[in-house]
């Protein structure tokens, strides 16, 4: 049985003879965070902050003492840290969350090791080679870790690799082609996350990770469509336009089905921005800027009111 929610208690309270004190007590017992919940949250927060500062400290240590360290010490220390933490994750019996955080820190240290190797031996590789190697070396850890934060880092590295490859090697790729590529790649990961969460409840991705990925997709789509509006239309623009339209339609459908206003909000805000670009493309006069300002105020007001009504309807 799924955990009772605030909305369930409110519905029962309206449709029964529960007193206000009983409703408040039930909310406090089943919904509101208690002392143990706050301690668990603080434990996770400080664990993440500690791991982040530790990795940052290691990186800054090498940056500050770069000229004074022998190349074997530079490589040996980093590789030793990667090996030591990996063995600790593998053999030490500790909290699974601690292991996942340590594995994420190790994945970042792999990138630092590759950077040090490139600087010591002056490999002359392009920046995309560095990020591509980083992606390949940590792929297995990402898959077996089932850690959303590490997946987010992994996807960010993939996006960086694609962008740098297009900038440094595939210079014949147009900006719209790169945006199409990034849009499809991130959309693939988002659909995968949602399907895994639906059909594999034990491997469910946290909501913040899917929301972050959906926001990134919306930003990429908005930028791509806006660029196409102000440039001469080409087949890639219409391809992106169709992809964005289908994705936004599916996003609205999923948001309504899952009772999640986040998807509705970001998609509607994206559409508002695209309409503003269309108006600005039609005319750049002072009158058009006034019209765009009124449109933004009116559309955002209507959107917020509509989303509040939808949310209120879902909670009834």
C-alpha positions as MATLAB code, in Angstrom:
seq = 'XXXXXXXXXXXXXXXXXXXXXXXXXXXXXXXXXXXXXXXXXXXXXXXXXXXXXXXXXXXXXXXXXXXXXXXXXXXXXXXXXXXXXXXXXXXXXXXXXXXXXXXXXXXXXXXXXXXXXXXXXXXXXXXXXXXXXXXXXXXXXXXXXXXXXXXXXXXXXXXXXXXXXXXXXXXXXXXXXXXXXXXXXXXXXXXXXXXXXXXXXXXXXXXXXXXXXXXXXXXXXXXXXXXXXXXXXXXXXXXXXXXXXXXXXXXXXXXXXXXXXXXXXXXXXXXXXXXXXXXXXXXXXXXXXXXXXXXXXXXXXXXXXXXXXXXXXXXX';
ca = [
       0.000    0.000    0.000;
       1.352    3.448   -0.918;
       1.998    6.017    1.800;
      -0.941    8.252    2.700;
      -0.505   11.801    1.432;
      -1.608   15.248    2.573;
      -4.266   15.288   -0.156;
      -5.706   11.954    1.043;
      -6.042   13.271    4.588;
      -7.665   16.503    3.398;
     -10.212   14.572    1.323;
     -11.043   12.268    4.242;
     -11.341   15.281    6.559;
     -13.866   16.993    4.274;
     -15.927   13.849    3.749;
     -16.016   12.596    7.351;
     -16.645   13.798   10.883;
     -12.965   14.164   11.719;
     -12.264   17.076   14.008;
      -9.622   19.686   13.202;
      -7.407   18.316   15.979;
      -7.612   14.782   14.560;
      -6.661   16.021   11.091;
      -3.718   17.990   12.499;
      -2.527   14.999   14.524;
      -2.754   12.670   11.509;
      -0.822   15.139    9.363;
       1.865   15.401   12.033;
       2.124   11.610   12.362;
       2.101   10.644    8.676;
       3.034   13.654    6.517;
       5.069   16.276    8.337;
       8.777   15.676    8.788;
       9.720   14.635   12.311;
      13.069   14.803   14.094;
      14.370   11.589   12.519;
      13.445   12.807    9.019;
      15.311   16.076    9.541;
      18.331   14.207   10.896;
      18.322   11.944    7.835;
      18.099   14.988    5.552;
      20.959   16.743    7.347;
      23.032   13.568    7.222;
      22.627   13.365    3.445;
      23.212   17.112    3.030;
      26.430   17.164    5.042;
      27.621   13.970    3.387;
      27.221   15.554   -0.039;
      28.816   18.842    1.058;
      31.718   16.998    2.678;
      32.389   14.887   -0.403;
      32.190   17.963   -2.663;
      34.623   19.980   -0.544;
      36.993   17.013   -0.296;
      37.137   16.569   -4.069;
      37.478   20.338   -4.575;
      40.284   20.424   -2.009;
      42.173   17.659   -3.812;
      41.848   19.462   -7.146;
      42.979   22.812   -5.691;
      45.887   21.105   -3.922;
      47.266   19.945   -7.260;
      46.558   23.303   -8.883;
      48.382   25.245   -6.141;
      51.374   22.902   -5.856;
      51.614   22.004   -9.541;
      55.104   23.397  -10.105;
      56.541   21.790   -6.948;
      55.280   18.243   -7.508;
      57.060   15.560   -9.491;
      54.996   14.119  -12.338;
      55.042   10.663  -10.733;
      53.754   12.134   -7.477;
      50.987   13.974   -9.341;
      49.800   10.854  -11.113;
      50.518    8.492   -8.223;
      48.536   10.452   -5.659;
      45.458   10.757   -7.838;
      45.531    7.181   -9.080;
      46.134    6.000   -5.529;
      43.116    7.956   -4.304;
      40.937    6.546   -7.076;
      42.088    3.005   -6.287;
      41.761    3.459   -2.523;
      38.233    4.861   -2.653;
      37.160    2.237   -5.208;
      38.400   -0.575   -2.966;
      36.640    1.027   -0.009;
      33.357    1.143   -1.911;
      33.816   -2.464   -2.995;
      34.876   -4.120    0.253;
      33.806   -1.952    3.195;
      30.379   -2.611    4.679;
      28.748    0.758    5.189;
      25.596    2.673    4.347;
      24.684    2.232    0.634;
      24.230    5.989    0.289;
      27.768    6.576    1.575;
      29.073    4.142   -1.032;
      27.183    5.941   -3.797;
      28.528    9.343   -2.738;
      32.070    7.946   -2.589;
      31.609    6.427   -6.039;
      30.449    9.794   -7.399;
      33.498   11.459   -5.843;
      35.720    8.800   -7.417;
      34.139    9.454  -10.814;
      35.082   13.126  -10.500;
      38.630   12.166   -9.458;
      38.884   10.102  -12.650;
      38.372   13.329  -14.584;
      41.029   15.051  -12.487;
      43.428   12.158  -13.193;
      42.853   12.458  -16.935;
      43.440   16.215  -16.768;
      46.709   15.739  -14.857;
      47.842   13.059  -17.313;
      47.159   15.372  -20.245;
      49.058   18.256  -18.647;
      52.059   16.159  -17.590;
      52.600   14.454  -20.933;
      51.195   17.254  -23.123;
      49.126   14.809  -25.159;
      47.824   17.591  -27.388;
      44.364   16.063  -27.370;
      41.297   18.179  -27.979;
      39.106   19.039  -25.035;
      36.379   16.731  -26.307;
      38.814   13.773  -26.101;
      39.200   14.449  -22.396;
      35.463   14.465  -21.730;
      34.856   11.482  -24.013;
      37.458    9.428  -22.143;
      35.936   10.567  -18.859;
      32.494    9.394  -20.009;
      33.809    6.010  -21.165;
      35.835    5.313  -18.016;
      32.970    5.951  -15.588;
      30.148    4.414  -17.650;
      30.176    1.101  -15.787;
      30.136    2.826  -12.393;
      27.183    4.972  -13.448;
      25.172    1.959  -14.583;
      25.765   -0.165  -11.489;
      25.534    2.665   -8.953;
      21.830    3.500   -9.477;
      22.697    6.943   -8.091;
      20.759    9.840   -9.612;
      23.428   12.456   -8.834;
      26.049   10.414  -10.683;
      23.676   10.013  -13.631;
      23.223   13.794  -13.766;
      27.014   14.270  -13.810;
      27.279   11.613  -16.517;
      24.648   13.265  -18.736;
      26.306   16.660  -18.252;
      29.621   15.145  -19.408;
      27.936   13.631  -22.482;
      26.428   17.006  -23.388;
      29.804   18.699  -22.930;
      31.478   16.070  -25.123;
      28.975   16.589  -27.945;
      29.254   20.376  -27.740;
      33.068   20.388  -27.753;
      33.243   17.809  -30.554;
      31.000   19.994  -32.700;
      33.077   23.069  -31.857;
      36.554   21.557  -32.337;
      36.202   18.718  -34.845;
      32.854   18.656  -36.652;
      32.921   22.312  -37.602;
      30.674   21.596  -40.573;
      27.844   20.828  -38.163;
      25.394   23.704  -38.013;
      24.213   25.108  -34.696;
      20.721   23.750  -35.321;
      22.119   20.264  -35.946;
      23.971   20.363  -32.619;
      20.836   21.550  -30.836;
      18.803   18.774  -32.489;
      21.424   16.267  -31.377;
      21.481   17.522  -27.781;
      17.682   17.659  -27.653;
      17.310   14.042  -28.798;
      20.051   12.749  -26.465;
      18.579   14.394  -23.375;
      15.046   13.396  -24.370;
      16.242    9.796  -24.662;
      17.589    9.876  -21.107;
      14.427   11.503  -19.726;
      12.158    8.909  -21.340;
      14.452    6.173  -20.041;
      14.331    7.580  -16.506;
      10.538    7.792  -16.550;
      10.091    4.282  -17.970;
      12.492    2.779  -15.428;
      10.689    4.590  -12.612;
       7.357    3.224  -13.854;
       8.266   -0.403  -14.543;
      11.115   -0.837  -12.021;
       9.903    0.776   -8.788;
      12.989   -0.435   -6.908;
      15.152    1.579   -9.322;
      12.969    4.672   -9.333;
      14.797    7.909  -10.086;
      14.084   10.792   -7.680;
      11.753   13.487   -8.926;
      14.423   16.205   -8.827;
      16.552   14.358  -11.400;
      13.741   13.990  -13.950;
      12.663   17.588  -13.354;
      16.214   18.831  -13.909;
      16.499   16.845  -17.126;
      13.091   18.057  -18.343;
      14.134   21.642  -17.631;
      17.354   21.172  -19.627;
      15.388   19.738  -22.569;
      12.963   22.661  -22.470;
      15.814   25.189  -22.432;
      17.527   23.476  -25.388;
      14.276   23.320  -27.350;
      13.436   26.955  -26.630;
      16.895   28.147  -27.688;
      16.800   26.068  -30.875;
      13.353   27.206  -31.979;
      14.172   30.830  -31.145;
      17.356   30.639  -33.227;
      15.421   29.208  -36.154;
      12.858   32.004  -35.972;
      15.479   34.724  -36.413;
      17.420   32.879  -39.128;
      16.464   31.633  -42.570;
      14.329   28.484  -42.113;
      16.078   25.245  -43.024;
      15.049   21.556  -42.851;
      16.793   21.109  -39.490;
      14.688   23.887  -37.996;
      11.444   22.232  -39.072;
      12.731   18.914  -37.766;
      13.457   20.518  -34.388;
      10.100   22.297  -34.470;
       8.281   18.985  -34.955;
      10.366   17.268  -32.251;
       9.712   20.078  -29.799;
       5.990   20.086  -30.623;
       5.639   16.327  -30.120;
       7.748   16.389  -26.952;
       5.774   19.277  -25.484;
       2.511   17.521  -26.286;
       3.711   14.361  -24.562;
       4.994   16.449  -21.662;
       1.601   18.077  -21.147;
      -0.101   14.676  -21.369;
       2.302   13.182  -18.831;
       1.970   16.155  -16.499;
      -1.825   15.853  -16.497;
      -1.693   12.092  -16.056;
       0.895   12.172  -13.268;
      -0.676   15.239  -11.604;
       2.609   17.099  -11.954;
       2.339   20.821  -12.671;
       6.103   21.198  -13.157;
       5.955   19.843  -16.708;
       2.952   22.017  -17.510;
       4.688   25.115  -16.156;
       8.020   24.790  -17.972;
       6.372   23.865  -21.276;
       3.947   26.786  -21.109;
       6.733   29.220  -20.198;
       8.729   27.920  -23.163;
       5.764   28.457  -25.488;
       5.351   31.998  -24.144;
       9.003   32.768  -24.913;
       8.696   31.318  -28.417;
       5.591   33.427  -29.116;
       7.481   36.502  -27.901;
      10.270   35.677  -30.359;
       7.720   35.393  -33.173;
       6.287   38.798  -32.294;
       9.752   40.337  -32.088;
      10.677   38.812  -35.431;
       7.578   40.370  -36.989;
       8.561   43.850  -35.811;
      11.279   45.419  -33.676;
       9.522   48.728  -33.194;
       8.779   50.318  -29.830;
       5.101   49.450  -30.173;
       5.899   45.757  -30.525;
       7.982   45.806  -27.336;
       4.972   47.292  -25.556;
       2.729   44.557  -26.969;
       5.228   41.865  -25.939;
       5.334   43.285  -22.408;
       1.551   43.193  -22.136;
       1.489   39.689  -23.589;
       4.029   38.418  -21.038;
       2.126   39.943  -18.123;
      -1.219   38.604  -19.311;
      -0.043   35.135  -20.335;
       1.976   34.541  -17.163;
      -0.957   35.684  -15.027;
      -3.358   33.358  -16.835;
      -0.847   30.505  -16.651;
      -0.308   30.839  -12.905;
      -4.051   31.085  -12.251;
      -4.731   28.041  -14.435;
      -2.015   25.975  -12.771;
      -3.341   26.887   -9.328;
      -6.852   25.838  -10.350;
      -5.551   22.548  -11.751;
      -3.589   21.876   -8.571;
      -6.619   22.730   -6.450;
      -8.762   20.377   -8.531;
      -6.266   17.538   -8.064;
      -6.230   17.989   -4.292;
     -10.008   17.753   -3.990;
];
